[in-house]
PDB file of C-alpha atoms in Angstrom:
ATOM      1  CA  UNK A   1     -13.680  44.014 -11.094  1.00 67.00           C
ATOM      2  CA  UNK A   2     -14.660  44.543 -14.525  1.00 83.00           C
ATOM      3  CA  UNK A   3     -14.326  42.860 -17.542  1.00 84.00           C
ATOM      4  CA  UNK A   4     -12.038  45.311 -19.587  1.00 88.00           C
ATOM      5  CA  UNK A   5      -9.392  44.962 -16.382  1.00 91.00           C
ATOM      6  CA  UNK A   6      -9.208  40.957 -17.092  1.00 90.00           C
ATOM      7  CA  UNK A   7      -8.975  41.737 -21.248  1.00 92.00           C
ATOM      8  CA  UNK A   8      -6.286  44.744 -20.611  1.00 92.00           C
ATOM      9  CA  UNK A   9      -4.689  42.416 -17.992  1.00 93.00           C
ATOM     10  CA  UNK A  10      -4.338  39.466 -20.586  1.00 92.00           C
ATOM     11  CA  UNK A  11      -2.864  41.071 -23.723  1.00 93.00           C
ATOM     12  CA  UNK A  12       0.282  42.560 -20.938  1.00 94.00           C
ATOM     13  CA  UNK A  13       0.791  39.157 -20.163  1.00 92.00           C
ATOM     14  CA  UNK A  14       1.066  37.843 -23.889  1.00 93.00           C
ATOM     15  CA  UNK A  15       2.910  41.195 -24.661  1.00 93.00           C
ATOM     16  CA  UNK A  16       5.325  40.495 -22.291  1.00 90.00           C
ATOM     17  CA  UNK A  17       5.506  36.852 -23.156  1.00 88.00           C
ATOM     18  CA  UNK A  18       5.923  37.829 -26.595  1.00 90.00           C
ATOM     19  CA  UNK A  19       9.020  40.495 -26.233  1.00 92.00           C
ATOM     20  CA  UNK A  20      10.623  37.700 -23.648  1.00 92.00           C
ATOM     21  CA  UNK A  21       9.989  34.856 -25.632  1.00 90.00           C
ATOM     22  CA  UNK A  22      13.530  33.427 -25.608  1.00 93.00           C
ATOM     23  CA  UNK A  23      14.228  33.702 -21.910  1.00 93.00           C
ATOM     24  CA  UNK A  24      10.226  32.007 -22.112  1.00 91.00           C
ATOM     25  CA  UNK A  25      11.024  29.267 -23.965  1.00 93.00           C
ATOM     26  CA  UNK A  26      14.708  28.671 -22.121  1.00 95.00           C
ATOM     27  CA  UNK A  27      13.193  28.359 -18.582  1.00 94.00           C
ATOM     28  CA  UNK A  28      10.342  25.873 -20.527  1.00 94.00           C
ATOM     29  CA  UNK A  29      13.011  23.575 -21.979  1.00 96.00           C
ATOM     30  CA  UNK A  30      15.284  23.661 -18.950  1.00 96.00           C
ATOM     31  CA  UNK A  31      11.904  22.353 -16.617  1.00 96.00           C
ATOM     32  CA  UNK A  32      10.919  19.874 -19.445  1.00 96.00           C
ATOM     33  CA  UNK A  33      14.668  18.463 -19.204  1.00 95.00           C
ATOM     34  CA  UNK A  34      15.280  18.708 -15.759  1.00 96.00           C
ATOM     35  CA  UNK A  35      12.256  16.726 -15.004  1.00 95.00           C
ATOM     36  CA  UNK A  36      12.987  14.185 -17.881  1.00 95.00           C
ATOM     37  CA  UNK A  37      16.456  14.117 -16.269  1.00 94.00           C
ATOM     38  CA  UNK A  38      15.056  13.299 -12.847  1.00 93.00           C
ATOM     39  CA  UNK A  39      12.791  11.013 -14.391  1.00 90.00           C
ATOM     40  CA  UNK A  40      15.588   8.976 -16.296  1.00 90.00           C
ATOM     41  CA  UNK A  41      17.787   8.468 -13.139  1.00 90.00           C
ATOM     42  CA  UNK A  42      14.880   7.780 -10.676  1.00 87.00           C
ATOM     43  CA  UNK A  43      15.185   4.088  -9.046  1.00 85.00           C
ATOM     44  CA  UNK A  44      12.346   1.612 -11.227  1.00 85.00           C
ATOM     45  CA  UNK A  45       9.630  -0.001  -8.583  1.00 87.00           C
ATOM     46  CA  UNK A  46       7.577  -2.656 -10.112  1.00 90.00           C
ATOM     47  CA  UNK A  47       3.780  -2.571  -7.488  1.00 91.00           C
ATOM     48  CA  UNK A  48       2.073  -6.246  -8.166  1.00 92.00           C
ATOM     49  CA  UNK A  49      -1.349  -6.356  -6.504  1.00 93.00           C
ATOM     50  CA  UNK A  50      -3.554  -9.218  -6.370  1.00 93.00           C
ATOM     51  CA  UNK A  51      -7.784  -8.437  -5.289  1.00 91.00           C
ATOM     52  CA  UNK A  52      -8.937 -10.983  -2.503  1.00 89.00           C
ATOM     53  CA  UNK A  53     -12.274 -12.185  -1.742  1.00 86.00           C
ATOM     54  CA  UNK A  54     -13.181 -12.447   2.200  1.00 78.00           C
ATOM     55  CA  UNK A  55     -15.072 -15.138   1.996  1.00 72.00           C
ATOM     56  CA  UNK A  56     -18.159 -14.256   4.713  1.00 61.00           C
ATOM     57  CA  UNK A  57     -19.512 -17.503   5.110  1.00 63.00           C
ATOM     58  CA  UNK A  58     -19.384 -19.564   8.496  1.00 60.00           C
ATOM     59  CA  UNK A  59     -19.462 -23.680   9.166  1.00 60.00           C
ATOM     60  CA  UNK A  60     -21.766 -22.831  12.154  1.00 61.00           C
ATOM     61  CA  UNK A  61     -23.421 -20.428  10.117  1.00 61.00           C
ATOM     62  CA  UNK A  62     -26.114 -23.115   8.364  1.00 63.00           C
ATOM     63  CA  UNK A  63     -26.485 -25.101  11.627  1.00 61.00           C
ATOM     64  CA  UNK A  64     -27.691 -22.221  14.134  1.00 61.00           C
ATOM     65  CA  UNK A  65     -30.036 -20.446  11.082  1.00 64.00           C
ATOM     66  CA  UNK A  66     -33.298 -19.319  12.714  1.00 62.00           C
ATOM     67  CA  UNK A  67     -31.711 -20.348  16.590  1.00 63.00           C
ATOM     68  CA  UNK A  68     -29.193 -17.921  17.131  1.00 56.00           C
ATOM     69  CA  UNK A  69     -27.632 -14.970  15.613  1.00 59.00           C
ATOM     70  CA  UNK A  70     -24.278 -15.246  13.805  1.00 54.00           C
ATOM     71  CA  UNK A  71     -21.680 -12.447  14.662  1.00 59.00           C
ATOM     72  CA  UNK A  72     -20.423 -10.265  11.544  1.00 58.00           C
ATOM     73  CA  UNK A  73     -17.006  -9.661  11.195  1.00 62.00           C
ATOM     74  CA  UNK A  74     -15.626  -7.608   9.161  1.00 63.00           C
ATOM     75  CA  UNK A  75     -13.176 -10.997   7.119  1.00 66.00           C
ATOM     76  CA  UNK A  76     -11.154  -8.416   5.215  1.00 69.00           C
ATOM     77  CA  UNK A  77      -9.518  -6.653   8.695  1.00 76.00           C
ATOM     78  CA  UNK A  78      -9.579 -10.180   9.778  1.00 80.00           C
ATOM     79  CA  UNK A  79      -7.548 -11.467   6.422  1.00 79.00           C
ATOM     80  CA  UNK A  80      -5.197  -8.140   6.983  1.00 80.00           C
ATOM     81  CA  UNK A  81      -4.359  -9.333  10.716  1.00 86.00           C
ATOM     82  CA  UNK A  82      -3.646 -13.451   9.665  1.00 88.00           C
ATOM     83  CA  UNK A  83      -1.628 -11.845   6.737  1.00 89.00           C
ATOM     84  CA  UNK A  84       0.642 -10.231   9.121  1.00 90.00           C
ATOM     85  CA  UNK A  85       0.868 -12.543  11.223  1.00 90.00           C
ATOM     86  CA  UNK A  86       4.614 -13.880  12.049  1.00 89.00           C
ATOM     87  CA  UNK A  87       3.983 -17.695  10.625  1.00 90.00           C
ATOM     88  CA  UNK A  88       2.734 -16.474   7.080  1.00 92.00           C
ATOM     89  CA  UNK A  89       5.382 -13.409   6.698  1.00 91.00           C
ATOM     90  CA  UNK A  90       8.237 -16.710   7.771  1.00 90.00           C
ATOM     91  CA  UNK A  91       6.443 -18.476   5.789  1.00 91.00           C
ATOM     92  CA  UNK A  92       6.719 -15.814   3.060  1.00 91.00           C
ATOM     93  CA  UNK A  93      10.427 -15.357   3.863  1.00 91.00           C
ATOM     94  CA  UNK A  94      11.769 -18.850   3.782  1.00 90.00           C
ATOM     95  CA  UNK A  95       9.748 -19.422   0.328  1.00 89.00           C
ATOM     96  CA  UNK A  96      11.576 -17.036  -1.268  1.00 88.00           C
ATOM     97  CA  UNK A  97      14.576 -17.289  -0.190  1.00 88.00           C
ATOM     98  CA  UNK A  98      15.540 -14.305   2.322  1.00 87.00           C
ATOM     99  CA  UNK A  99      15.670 -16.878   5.396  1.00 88.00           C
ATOM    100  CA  UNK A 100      18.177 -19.664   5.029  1.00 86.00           C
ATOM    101  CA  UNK A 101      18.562 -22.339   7.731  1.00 85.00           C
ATOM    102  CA  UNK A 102      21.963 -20.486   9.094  1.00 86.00           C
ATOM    103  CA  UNK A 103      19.739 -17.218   8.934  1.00 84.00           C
ATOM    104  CA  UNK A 104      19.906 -15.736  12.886  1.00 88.00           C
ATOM    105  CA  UNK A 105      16.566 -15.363  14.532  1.00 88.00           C
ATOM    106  CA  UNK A 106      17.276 -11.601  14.506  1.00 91.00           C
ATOM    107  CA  UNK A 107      17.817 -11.117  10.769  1.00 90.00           C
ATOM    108  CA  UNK A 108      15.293 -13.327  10.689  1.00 89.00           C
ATOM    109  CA  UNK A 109      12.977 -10.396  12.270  1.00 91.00           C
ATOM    110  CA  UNK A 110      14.869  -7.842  10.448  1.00 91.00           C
ATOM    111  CA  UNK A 111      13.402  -9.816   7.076  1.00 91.00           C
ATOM    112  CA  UNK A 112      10.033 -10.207   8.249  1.00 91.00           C
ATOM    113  CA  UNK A 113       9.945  -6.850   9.298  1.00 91.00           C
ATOM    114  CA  UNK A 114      10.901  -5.095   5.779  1.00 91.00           C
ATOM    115  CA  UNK A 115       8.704  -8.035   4.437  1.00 91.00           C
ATOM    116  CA  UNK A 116       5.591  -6.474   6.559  1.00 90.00           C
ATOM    117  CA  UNK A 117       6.447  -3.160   5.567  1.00 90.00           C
ATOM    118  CA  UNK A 118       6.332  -4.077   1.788  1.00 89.00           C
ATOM    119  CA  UNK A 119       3.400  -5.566   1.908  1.00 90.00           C
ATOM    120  CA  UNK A 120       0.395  -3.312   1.755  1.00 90.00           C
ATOM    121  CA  UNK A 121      -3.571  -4.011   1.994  1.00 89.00           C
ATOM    122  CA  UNK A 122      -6.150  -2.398   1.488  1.00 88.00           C
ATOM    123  CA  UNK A 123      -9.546  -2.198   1.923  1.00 85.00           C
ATOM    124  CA  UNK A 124     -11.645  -2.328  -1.466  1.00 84.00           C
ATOM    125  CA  UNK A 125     -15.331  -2.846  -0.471  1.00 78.00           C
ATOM    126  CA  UNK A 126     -17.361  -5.466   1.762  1.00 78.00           C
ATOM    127  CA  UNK A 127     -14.949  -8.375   2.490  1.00 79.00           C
ATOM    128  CA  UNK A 128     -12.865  -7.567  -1.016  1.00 86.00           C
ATOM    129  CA  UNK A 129      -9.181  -6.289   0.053  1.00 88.00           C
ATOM    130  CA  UNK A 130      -6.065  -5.983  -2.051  1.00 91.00           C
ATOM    131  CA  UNK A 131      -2.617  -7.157  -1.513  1.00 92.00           C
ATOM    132  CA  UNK A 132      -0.017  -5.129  -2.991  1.00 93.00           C
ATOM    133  CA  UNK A 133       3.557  -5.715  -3.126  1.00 93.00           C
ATOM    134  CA  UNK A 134       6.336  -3.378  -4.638  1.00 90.00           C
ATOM    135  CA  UNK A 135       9.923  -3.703  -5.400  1.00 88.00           C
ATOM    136  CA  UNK A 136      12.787  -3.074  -7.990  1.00 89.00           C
ATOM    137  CA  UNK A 137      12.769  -6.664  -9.208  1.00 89.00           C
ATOM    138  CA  UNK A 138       9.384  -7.318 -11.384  1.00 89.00           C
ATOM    139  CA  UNK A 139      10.106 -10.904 -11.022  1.00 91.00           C
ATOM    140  CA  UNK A 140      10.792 -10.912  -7.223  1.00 89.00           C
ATOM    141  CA  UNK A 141       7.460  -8.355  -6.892  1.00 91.00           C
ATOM    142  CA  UNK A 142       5.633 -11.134  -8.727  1.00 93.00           C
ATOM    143  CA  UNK A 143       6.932 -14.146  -7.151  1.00 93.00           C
ATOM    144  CA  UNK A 144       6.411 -12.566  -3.111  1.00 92.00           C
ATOM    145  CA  UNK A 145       3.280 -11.298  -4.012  1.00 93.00           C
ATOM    146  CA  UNK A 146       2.020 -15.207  -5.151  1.00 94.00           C
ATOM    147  CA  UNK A 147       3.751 -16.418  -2.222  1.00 93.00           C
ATOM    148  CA  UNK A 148       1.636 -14.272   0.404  1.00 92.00           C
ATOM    149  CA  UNK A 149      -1.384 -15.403  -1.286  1.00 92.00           C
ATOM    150  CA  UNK A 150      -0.790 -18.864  -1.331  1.00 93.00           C
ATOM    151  CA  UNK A 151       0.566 -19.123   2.142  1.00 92.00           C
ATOM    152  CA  UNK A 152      -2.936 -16.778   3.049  1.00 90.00           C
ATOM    153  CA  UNK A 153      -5.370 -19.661   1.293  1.00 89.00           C
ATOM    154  CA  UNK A 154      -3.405 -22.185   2.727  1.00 91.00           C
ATOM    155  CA  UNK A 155      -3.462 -21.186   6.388  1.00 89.00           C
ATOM    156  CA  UNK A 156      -7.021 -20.211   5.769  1.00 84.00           C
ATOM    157  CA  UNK A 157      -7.972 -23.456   4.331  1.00 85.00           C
ATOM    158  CA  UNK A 158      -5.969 -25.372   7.097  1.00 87.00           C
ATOM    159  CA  UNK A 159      -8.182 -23.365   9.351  1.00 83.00           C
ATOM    160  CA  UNK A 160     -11.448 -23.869   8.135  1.00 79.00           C
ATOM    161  CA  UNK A 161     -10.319 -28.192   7.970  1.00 84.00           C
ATOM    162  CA  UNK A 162      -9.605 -27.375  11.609  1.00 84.00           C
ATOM    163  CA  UNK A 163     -13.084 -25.577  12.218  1.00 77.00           C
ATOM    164  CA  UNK A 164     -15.124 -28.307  10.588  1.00 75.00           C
ATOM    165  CA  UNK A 165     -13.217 -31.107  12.227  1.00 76.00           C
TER     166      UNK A 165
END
C-alpha cells in the first residue's frame, strides 16, 4: 500500500469527524460519564500487603558444614503452606474477632475459609513472598493483615525454640 492511500485515508477520517462533530463529541461525553458513573458507585476495596523475608538459614545448618549436605527448600512455598495452615487462619479468626466462643465449628470453617481466600501470597524473589490482604474496611484490611503476620513469626519462632531444644 502506498503512502498517498494512508494520507487520502486520514483527511476522510478528520473530514468526517469534522462534519459529525456533535454526534463525536456526544458519544465522547456519554463514555467519559458512564465510566465516571460506574466508577462512583463501584464497591471501595482497601489491598494491605506486607513483604516477608524467608529466612534460609538452618540450626543444623552450622553443625553438619563440610560433613553433610543441607537440603534447600524453597522457605517462601514453605511460609505459604504454615500460613494456611488451619491453627494460624483460627488463630487469625479468633484475633479479630470473626470466631467467638459460641461460634459453631462449622461457621467456624465457613470463616477460615473466606479468611484463606482473602489472603493472597505471592512469590517475590528467592525466599521474599508477599502477604496481601483486601477488604472494604481499611482498618479491618490493616488490622488482619498484622494479625497473619504476627501469628506467622510467632508459630515460626515457636518452631525454631522447638528445633533448637
Amino acid at each position: 500500500m502506498e503512502a498517498s492511500y494512508f494520507t487520502e485515508l486520514f483527511s476522510a477520517v478528520i473530514r468526517e469527524l469534522v462534519e459529525w462533530r456533535n454526534w463525536v463529541v456526544g458519544v465522547l461525553l456519554a463514555v467519559t460519564f458512564t465510566v465516571l458513573g460506574v466508577g462512583f458507585f463501584w464497591p471501595e476495596r482497601y489491598e494491605t500487603s506486607a513483604m516477608l523475608y524467608a529466612d534460609v538459614t538452618n540450626i543444623i545448618q552450622p553443625l553438619l558444614k563440610g560433613r553433610a549436605e543441607v537440603t534447600a527448600i524453597d522457605r517462601s512455598e514453605q511460609a505459604r503452606e504454615q500460613i494456611y495452615t488451619r491453627k494460624i487462619m483460627l488463630k487469625v479468626a479468633k484475633d479479630m474477632g470473626m470466631i467467638g466462643p459460641l461460634t459453631t465449628v462449622e461457621e467456624q470453617e465457613g470463616q477460615i475459609a473466606a479468611l484463606r481466600d482473602s489472603v493472597e501470597i505471592k512469590n517475590e524473589g528467592k525466599n521474599y513472598f508477599r502477604v496481601i490482604y483486601s477488604n472494604q474496611d481499611q482498618d479491618a484490611s490493616f488490622n488482619v493483615l498484622n494479625a497473619v503476620v504476627d501469628s506467622l513469626i510467632t508459630d515460626t519462632s515457636e518452631k525454631r525454640r522447638q528445633e533448637s531444644r
